[in-house]
Short mmCIF file of C-alpha atoms in Angstrom, two decimals:
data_model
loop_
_atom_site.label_atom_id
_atom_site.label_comp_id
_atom_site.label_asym_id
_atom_site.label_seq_id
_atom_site.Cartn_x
_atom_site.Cartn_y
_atom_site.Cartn_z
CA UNK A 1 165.23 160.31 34.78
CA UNK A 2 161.36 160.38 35.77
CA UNK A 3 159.62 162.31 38.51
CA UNK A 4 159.57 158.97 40.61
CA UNK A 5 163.58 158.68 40.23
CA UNK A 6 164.31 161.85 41.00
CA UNK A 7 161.99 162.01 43.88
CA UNK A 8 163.20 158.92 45.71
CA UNK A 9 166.83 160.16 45.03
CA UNK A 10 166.26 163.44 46.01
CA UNK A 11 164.27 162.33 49.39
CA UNK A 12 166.80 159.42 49.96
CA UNK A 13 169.82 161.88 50.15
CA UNK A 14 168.55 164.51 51.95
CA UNK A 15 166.96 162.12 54.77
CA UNK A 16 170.36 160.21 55.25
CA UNK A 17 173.39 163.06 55.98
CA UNK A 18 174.35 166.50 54.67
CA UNK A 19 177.48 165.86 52.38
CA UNK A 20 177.76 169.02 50.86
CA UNK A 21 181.12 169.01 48.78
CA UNK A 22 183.28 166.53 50.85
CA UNK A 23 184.07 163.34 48.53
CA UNK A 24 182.07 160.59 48.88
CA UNK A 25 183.60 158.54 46.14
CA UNK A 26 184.55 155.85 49.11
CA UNK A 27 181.31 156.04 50.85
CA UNK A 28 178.98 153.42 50.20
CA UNK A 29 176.08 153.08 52.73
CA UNK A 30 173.92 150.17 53.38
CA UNK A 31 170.65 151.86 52.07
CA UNK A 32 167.08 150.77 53.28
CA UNK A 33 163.75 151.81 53.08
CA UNK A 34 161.77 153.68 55.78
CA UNK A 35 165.45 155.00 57.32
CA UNK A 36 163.86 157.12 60.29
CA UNK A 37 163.78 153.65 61.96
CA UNK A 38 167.58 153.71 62.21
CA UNK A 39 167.43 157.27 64.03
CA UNK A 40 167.17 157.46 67.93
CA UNK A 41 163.93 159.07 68.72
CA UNK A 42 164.53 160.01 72.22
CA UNK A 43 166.76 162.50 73.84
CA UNK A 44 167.81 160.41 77.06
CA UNK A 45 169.82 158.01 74.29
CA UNK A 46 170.63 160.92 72.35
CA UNK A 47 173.10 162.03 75.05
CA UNK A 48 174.49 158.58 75.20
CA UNK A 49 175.92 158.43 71.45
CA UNK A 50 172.50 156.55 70.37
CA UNK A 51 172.58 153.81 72.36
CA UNK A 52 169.54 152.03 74.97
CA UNK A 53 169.93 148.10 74.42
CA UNK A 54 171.21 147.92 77.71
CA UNK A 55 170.77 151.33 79.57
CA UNK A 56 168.64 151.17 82.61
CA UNK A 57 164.41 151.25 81.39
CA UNK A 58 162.76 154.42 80.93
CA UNK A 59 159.65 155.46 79.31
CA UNK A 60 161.49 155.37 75.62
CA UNK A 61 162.70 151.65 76.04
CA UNK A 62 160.28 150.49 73.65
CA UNK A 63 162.03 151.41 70.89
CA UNK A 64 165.16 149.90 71.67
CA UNK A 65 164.50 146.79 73.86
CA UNK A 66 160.99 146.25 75.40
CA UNK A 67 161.98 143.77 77.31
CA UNK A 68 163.24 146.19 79.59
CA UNK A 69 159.83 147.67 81.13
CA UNK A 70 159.55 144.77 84.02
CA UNK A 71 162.31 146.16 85.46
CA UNK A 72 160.90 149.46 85.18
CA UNK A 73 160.46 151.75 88.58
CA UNK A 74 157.61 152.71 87.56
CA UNK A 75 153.94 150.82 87.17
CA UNK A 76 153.15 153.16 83.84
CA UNK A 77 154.75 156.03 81.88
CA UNK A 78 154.34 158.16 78.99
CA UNK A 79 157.48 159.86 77.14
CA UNK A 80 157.11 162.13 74.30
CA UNK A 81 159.99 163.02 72.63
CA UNK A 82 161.08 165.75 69.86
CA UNK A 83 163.73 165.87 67.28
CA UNK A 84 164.49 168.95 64.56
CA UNK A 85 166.44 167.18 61.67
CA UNK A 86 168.30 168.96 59.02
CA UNK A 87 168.42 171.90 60.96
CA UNK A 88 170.95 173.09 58.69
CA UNK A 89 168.84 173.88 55.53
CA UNK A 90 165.14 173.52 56.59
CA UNK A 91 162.75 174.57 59.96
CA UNK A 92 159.64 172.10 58.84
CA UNK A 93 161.67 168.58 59.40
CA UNK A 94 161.06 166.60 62.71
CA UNK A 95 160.61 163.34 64.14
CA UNK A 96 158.60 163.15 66.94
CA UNK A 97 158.43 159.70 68.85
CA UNK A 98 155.87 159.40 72.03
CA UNK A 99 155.80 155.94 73.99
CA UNK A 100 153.66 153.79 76.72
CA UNK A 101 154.06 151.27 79.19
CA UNK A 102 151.86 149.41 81.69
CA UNK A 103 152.33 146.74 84.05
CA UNK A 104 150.30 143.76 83.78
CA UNK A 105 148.84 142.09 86.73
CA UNK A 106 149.89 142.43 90.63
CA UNK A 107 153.13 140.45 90.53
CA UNK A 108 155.35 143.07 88.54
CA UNK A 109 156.43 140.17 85.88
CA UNK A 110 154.87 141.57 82.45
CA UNK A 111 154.07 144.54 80.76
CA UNK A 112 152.52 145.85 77.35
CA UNK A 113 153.98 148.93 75.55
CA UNK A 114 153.31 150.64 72.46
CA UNK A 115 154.68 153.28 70.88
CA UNK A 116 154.60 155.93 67.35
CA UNK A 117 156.91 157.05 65.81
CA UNK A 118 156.38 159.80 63.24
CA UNK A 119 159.01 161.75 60.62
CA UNK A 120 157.73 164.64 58.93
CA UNK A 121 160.39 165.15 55.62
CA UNK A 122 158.34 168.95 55.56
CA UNK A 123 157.00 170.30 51.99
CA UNK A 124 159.04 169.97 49.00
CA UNK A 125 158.14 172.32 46.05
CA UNK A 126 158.71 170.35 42.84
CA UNK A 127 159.31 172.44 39.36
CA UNK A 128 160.33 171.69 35.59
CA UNK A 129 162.07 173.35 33.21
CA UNK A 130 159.83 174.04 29.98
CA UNK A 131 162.05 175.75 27.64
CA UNK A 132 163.94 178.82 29.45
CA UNK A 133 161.08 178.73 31.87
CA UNK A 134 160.71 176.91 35.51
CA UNK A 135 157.37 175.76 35.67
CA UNK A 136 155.32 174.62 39.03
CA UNK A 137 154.93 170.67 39.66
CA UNK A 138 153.16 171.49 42.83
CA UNK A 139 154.06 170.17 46.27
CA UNK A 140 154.82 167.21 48.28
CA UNK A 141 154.25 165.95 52.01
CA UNK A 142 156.30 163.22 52.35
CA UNK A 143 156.62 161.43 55.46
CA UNK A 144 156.59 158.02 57.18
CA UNK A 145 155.33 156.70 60.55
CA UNK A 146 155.24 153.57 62.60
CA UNK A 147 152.95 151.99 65.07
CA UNK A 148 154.16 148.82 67.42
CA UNK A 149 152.65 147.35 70.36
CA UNK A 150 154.95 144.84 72.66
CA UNK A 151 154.49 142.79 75.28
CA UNK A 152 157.61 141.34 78.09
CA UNK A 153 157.54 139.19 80.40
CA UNK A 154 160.16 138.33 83.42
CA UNK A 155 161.28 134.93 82.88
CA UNK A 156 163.58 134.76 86.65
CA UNK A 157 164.01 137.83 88.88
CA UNK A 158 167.07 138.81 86.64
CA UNK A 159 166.19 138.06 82.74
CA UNK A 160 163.21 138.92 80.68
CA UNK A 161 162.49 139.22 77.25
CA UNK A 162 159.76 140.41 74.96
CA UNK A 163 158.10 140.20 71.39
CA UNK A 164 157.11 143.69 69.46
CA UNK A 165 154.83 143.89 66.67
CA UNK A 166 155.41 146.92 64.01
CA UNK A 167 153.08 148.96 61.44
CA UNK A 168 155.24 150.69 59.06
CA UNK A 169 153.73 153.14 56.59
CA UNK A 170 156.74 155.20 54.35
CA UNK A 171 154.76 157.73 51.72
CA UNK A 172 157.69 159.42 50.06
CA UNK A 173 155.41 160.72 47.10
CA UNK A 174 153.51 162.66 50.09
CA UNK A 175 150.43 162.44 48.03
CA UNK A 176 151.93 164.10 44.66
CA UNK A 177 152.63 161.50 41.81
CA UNK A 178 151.84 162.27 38.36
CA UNK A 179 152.87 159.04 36.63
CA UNK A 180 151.21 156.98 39.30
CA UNK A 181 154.22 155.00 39.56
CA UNK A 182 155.27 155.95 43.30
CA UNK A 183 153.19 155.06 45.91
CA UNK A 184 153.04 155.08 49.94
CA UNK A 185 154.71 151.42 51.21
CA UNK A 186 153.46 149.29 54.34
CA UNK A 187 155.31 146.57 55.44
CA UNK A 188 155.08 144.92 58.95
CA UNK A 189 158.36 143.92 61.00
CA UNK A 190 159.18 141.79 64.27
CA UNK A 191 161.36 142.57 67.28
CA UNK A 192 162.74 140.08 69.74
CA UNK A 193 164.75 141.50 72.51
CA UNK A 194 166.17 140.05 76.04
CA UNK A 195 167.27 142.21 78.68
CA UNK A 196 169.54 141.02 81.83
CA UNK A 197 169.67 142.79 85.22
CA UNK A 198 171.73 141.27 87.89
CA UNK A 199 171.10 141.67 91.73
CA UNK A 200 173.36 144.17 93.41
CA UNK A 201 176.75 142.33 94.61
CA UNK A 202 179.97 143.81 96.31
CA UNK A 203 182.18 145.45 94.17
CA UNK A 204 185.48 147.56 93.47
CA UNK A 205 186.33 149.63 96.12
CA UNK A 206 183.63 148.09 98.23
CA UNK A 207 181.00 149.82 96.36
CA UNK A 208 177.53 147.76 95.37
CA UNK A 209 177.97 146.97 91.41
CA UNK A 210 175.31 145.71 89.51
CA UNK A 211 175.89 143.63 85.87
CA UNK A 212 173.33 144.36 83.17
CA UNK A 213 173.06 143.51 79.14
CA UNK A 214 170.86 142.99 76.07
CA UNK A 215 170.09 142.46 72.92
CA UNK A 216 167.54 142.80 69.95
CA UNK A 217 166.78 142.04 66.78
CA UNK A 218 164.68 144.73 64.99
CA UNK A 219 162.39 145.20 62.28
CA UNK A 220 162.43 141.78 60.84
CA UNK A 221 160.04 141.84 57.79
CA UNK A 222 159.02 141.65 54.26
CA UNK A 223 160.76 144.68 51.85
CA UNK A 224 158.97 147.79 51.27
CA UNK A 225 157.22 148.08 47.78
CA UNK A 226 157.19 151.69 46.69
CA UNK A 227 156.64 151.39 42.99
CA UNK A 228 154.94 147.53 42.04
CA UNK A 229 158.16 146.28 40.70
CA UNK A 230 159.78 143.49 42.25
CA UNK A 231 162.77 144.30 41.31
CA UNK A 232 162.90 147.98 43.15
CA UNK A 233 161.49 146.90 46.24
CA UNK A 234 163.63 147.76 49.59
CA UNK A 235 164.65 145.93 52.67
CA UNK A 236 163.73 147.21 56.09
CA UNK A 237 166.53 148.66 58.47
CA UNK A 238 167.09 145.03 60.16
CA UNK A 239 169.17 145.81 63.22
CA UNK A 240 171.08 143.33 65.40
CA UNK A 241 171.80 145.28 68.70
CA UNK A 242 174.10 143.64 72.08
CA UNK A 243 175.45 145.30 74.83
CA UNK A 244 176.33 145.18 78.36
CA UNK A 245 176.89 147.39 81.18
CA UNK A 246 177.64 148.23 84.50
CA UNK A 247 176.07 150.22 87.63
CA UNK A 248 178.58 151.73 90.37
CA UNK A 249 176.64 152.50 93.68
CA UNK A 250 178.76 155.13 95.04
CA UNK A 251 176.15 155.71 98.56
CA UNK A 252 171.91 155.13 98.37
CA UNK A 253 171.83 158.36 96.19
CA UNK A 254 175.17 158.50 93.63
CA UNK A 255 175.29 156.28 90.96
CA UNK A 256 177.38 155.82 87.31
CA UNK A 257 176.44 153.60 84.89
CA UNK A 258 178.94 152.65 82.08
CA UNK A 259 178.36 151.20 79.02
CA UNK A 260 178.88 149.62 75.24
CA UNK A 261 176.88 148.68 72.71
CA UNK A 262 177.90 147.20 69.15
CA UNK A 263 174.92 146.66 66.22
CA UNK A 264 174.61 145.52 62.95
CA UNK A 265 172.78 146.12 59.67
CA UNK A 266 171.16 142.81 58.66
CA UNK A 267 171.08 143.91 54.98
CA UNK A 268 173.34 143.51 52.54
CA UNK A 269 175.52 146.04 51.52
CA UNK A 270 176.12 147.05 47.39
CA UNK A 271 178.52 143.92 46.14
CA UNK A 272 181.19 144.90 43.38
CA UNK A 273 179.31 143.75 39.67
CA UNK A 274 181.43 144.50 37.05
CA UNK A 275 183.69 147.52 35.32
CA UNK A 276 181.55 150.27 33.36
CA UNK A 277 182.43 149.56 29.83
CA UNK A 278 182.68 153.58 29.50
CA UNK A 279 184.67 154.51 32.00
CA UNK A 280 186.58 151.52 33.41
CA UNK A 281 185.53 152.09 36.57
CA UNK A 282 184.22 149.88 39.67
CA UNK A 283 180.16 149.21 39.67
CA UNK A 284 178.10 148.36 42.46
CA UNK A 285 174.49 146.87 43.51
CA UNK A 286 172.49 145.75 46.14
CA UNK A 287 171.46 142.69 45.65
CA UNK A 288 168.00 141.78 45.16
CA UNK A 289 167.73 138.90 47.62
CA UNK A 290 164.88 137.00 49.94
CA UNK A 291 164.76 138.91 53.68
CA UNK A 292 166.75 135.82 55.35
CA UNK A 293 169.07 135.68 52.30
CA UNK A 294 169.56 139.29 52.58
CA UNK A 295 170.25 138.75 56.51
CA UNK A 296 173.07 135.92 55.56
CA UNK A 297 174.44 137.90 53.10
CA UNK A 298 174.92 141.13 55.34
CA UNK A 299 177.81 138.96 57.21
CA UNK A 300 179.98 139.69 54.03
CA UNK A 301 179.87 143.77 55.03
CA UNK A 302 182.37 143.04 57.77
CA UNK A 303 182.15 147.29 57.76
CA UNK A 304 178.52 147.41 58.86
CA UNK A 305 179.06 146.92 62.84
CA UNK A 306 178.70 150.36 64.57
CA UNK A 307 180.06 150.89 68.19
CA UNK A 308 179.06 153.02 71.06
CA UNK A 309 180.12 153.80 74.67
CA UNK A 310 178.05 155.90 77.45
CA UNK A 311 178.80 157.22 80.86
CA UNK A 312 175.75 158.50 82.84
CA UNK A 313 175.47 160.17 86.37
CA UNK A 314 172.90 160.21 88.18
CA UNK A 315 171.79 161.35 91.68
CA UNK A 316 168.60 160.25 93.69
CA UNK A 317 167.05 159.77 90.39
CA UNK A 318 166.24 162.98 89.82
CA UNK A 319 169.00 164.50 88.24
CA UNK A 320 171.35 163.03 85.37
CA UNK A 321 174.19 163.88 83.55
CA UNK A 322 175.44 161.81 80.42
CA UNK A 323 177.90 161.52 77.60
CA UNK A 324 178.70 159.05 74.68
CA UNK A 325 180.05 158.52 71.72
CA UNK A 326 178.95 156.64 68.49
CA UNK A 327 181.11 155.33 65.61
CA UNK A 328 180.66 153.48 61.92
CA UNK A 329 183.38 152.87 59.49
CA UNK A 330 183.71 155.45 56.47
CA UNK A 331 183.07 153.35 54.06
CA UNK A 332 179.02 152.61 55.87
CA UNK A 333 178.46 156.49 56.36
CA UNK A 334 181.43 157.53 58.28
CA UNK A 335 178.87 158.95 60.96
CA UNK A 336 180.86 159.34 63.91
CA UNK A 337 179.84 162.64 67.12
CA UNK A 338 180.41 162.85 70.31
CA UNK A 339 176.59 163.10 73.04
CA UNK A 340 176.29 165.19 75.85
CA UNK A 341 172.85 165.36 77.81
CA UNK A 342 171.18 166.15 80.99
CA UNK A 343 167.92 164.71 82.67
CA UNK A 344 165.64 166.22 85.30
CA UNK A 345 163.33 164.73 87.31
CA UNK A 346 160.39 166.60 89.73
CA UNK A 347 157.74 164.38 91.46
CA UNK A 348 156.20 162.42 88.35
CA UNK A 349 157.65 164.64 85.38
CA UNK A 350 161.12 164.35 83.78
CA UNK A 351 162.70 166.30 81.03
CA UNK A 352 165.18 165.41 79.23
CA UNK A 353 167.88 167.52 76.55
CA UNK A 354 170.88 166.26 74.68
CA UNK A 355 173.09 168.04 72.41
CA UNK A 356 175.22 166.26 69.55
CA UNK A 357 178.59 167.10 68.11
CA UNK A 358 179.87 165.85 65.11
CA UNK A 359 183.02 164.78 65.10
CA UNK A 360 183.19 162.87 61.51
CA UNK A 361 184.57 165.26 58.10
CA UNK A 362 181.34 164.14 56.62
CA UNK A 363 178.27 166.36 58.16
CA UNK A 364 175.52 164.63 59.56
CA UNK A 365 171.81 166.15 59.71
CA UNK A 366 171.55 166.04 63.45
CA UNK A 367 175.06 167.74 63.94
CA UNK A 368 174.62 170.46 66.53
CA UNK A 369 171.31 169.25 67.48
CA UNK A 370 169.32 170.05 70.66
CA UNK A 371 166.66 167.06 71.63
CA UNK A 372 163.54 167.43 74.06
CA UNK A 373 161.52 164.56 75.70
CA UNK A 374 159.05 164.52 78.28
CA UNK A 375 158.18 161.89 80.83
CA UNK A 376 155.16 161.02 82.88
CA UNK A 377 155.15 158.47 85.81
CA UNK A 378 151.86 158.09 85.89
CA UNK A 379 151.87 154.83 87.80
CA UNK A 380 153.20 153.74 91.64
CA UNK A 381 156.89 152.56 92.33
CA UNK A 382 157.59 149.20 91.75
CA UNK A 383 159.88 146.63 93.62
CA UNK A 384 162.08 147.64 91.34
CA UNK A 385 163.01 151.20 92.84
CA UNK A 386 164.20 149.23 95.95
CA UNK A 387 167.43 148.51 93.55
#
């Protein structure tokens, strides 16, 4: 096996979850390139088992539907948000995700965002074995980073949707390669979202209720090419996201929010090829396919849908209290933890912190994870705080 191999193996399982020596004969994830993308950057949908498709809009939104800014409270925010990862075996692995959104215009209909979104994989100290002796390779930086830049726009008072444009640099050789084979990969991908937010109506109990949902589409673009060979390049993380929810106005300052969210990997998963002639047993492959054949054939991996539910409380929108829970089949990653998370707002800054439990016999590498973001109002209220 060469250096480039064993490098993208080595970075590849340590960057996806923390198996250790459970049996993961059965497990057979849908693997893509530039996986960070599949991670939720901020803490506020950290604490509602990785979900924001159809949450209320916050200063992270433009990672997981920027079409919901123009209902936004605010005129302009900044969020920066920190993640450790693998917490569990190393101190120098983060992802660390900061955001922006501005109103466009006086009538509160449109807005541009952008957002980066950064993963630092640390420094990994590479060695040989030359004879009885373990000789230095040196070191490598690996890491991989986005840049997108959206722009929404309010199509009626209640719907609004929005296009996002993506940079996507993944440099898994973090500058070390001695057979020149491995290089950094760029690619470019497309989001379309839509996000729904109903006018407040009477509801159970006599309460006000309001109906909200969405959807996106995500990173929808050519494969990553890490090595020159066509045959080795590797799909995005496509993501098909819906969900809908609901807002309980309990008086002008109490309010819980419930809410579900399904997605899907648009990539196909590794199809059954054959018997080993050796051994007799099953093999498997991901087949090397066009990006839209790749999306049709991902509707064969009837295992690939993931499911999540939240429940957030929140009072005068300044103080929040959440919980959720995420779940994927075992045969996709068995990933499957229970969220908790609070949120605390003063004037224009909000914090937020959420904590996840794993609840799954296979580890994950954000298992017993604390999350910090930051928010900034830096703009006036909107119409929309009147709702």
């Amino acid at each position: 096996m060469n250096l480039t191999t064993k490098l993208l193996l080595g970075i590849g399982l340590s960057a996806g979850f923390l198996g250790y020596s459970q049996d993961l004969s059965q497990v057979r994830p849908v693997l893509t390139g530039a996986p960070f993308l599949r991670i939720a950057p901020d803490a506020r949908s950290g604490g509602m088992g990785d979900q924001g498709v159809v949450t209320s809009p916050d200063a992270f939104s433009q990672f997981w539907n920027a079409a919901k800014y123009p209902f936004s409270r605010t005129s302009s925010s900044v969020g920066l948000n920190y993640t450790p990862y693998m917490g569990k075996l190393t101190n120098d692995v983060f992802l660390l995700y900061g955001a922006f959104h501005k109103f466009l215009g006086q009538d509160e209909r449109s807005t541009i965002s952008a957002s980066i979104y950064y993963f630092n994989m640390g420094q990994v100290d590479l060695t040989q074995l030359v004879g009885n002796d373990v000789a230095s390779m040196g070191t490598s930086k690996p890491n991989e980073f986005s840049i997108d830049v959206a722009y929404a726009l309010k199509l009626s008072d209640s719907y609004s949707m929005a296009v996002t444009g993506r940079f996507i640099r993944s440099d898994l050789a973090g500058g070390f390669n001695t057979d020149t084979t491995l290089k950094p990969a760029n690619s470019f991908a497309v989001d379309v979202s839509g996000y729904y937010s109903s006018p407040r109506f009477s509801s159970f109990g006599g309460y006000d209720g309001k109906l909200n949902a969405g959807f996106a589409i995500q990173n929808l673009g050519p494969k990553l090419d890490y090595t020159g060979n066509e045959e080795s390049r590797s799909y995005l993380p496509t993501m098909a996201r819906l969900g809908v929810g609901y807002d309980m106005y309990l008086d002008d300052v109490n309010k819980i929010g419930i809410s579900v969210e399904g997605s899907k990997i648009l990539v196909p998963g590794q199809e059954f090829i054959g018997n080993d002639p050796n051994t007799r047993q099953p093999m498997y492959a991901v087949p090397n396919v066009g990006v839209l054949e790749g999306i049709s054939k991902s509707f064969k991996n009837k295992n690939s849908i993931m499911y999540s539910g939240a429940l957030e409380y929140s009072y005068d929108n300044a103080f929040a209290v959440r919980t959720g829970y995420f779940r994927e089949s075992e045969e996709q990653g068995a990933r499957q933890f229970a969220t908790a998370g609070v949120g605390l707002k003063y004037r224009s800054f909000g914090l937020d912190i959420s904590y996840l439990i794993n609840m799954s016999k296979i580890n994950t590498a954000l298992d017993n994870t604390l999350r910090f973001g930051l928010t900034w109002n830096i703009g006036d209220e909107t119409s929309n705080a009147d709702y």
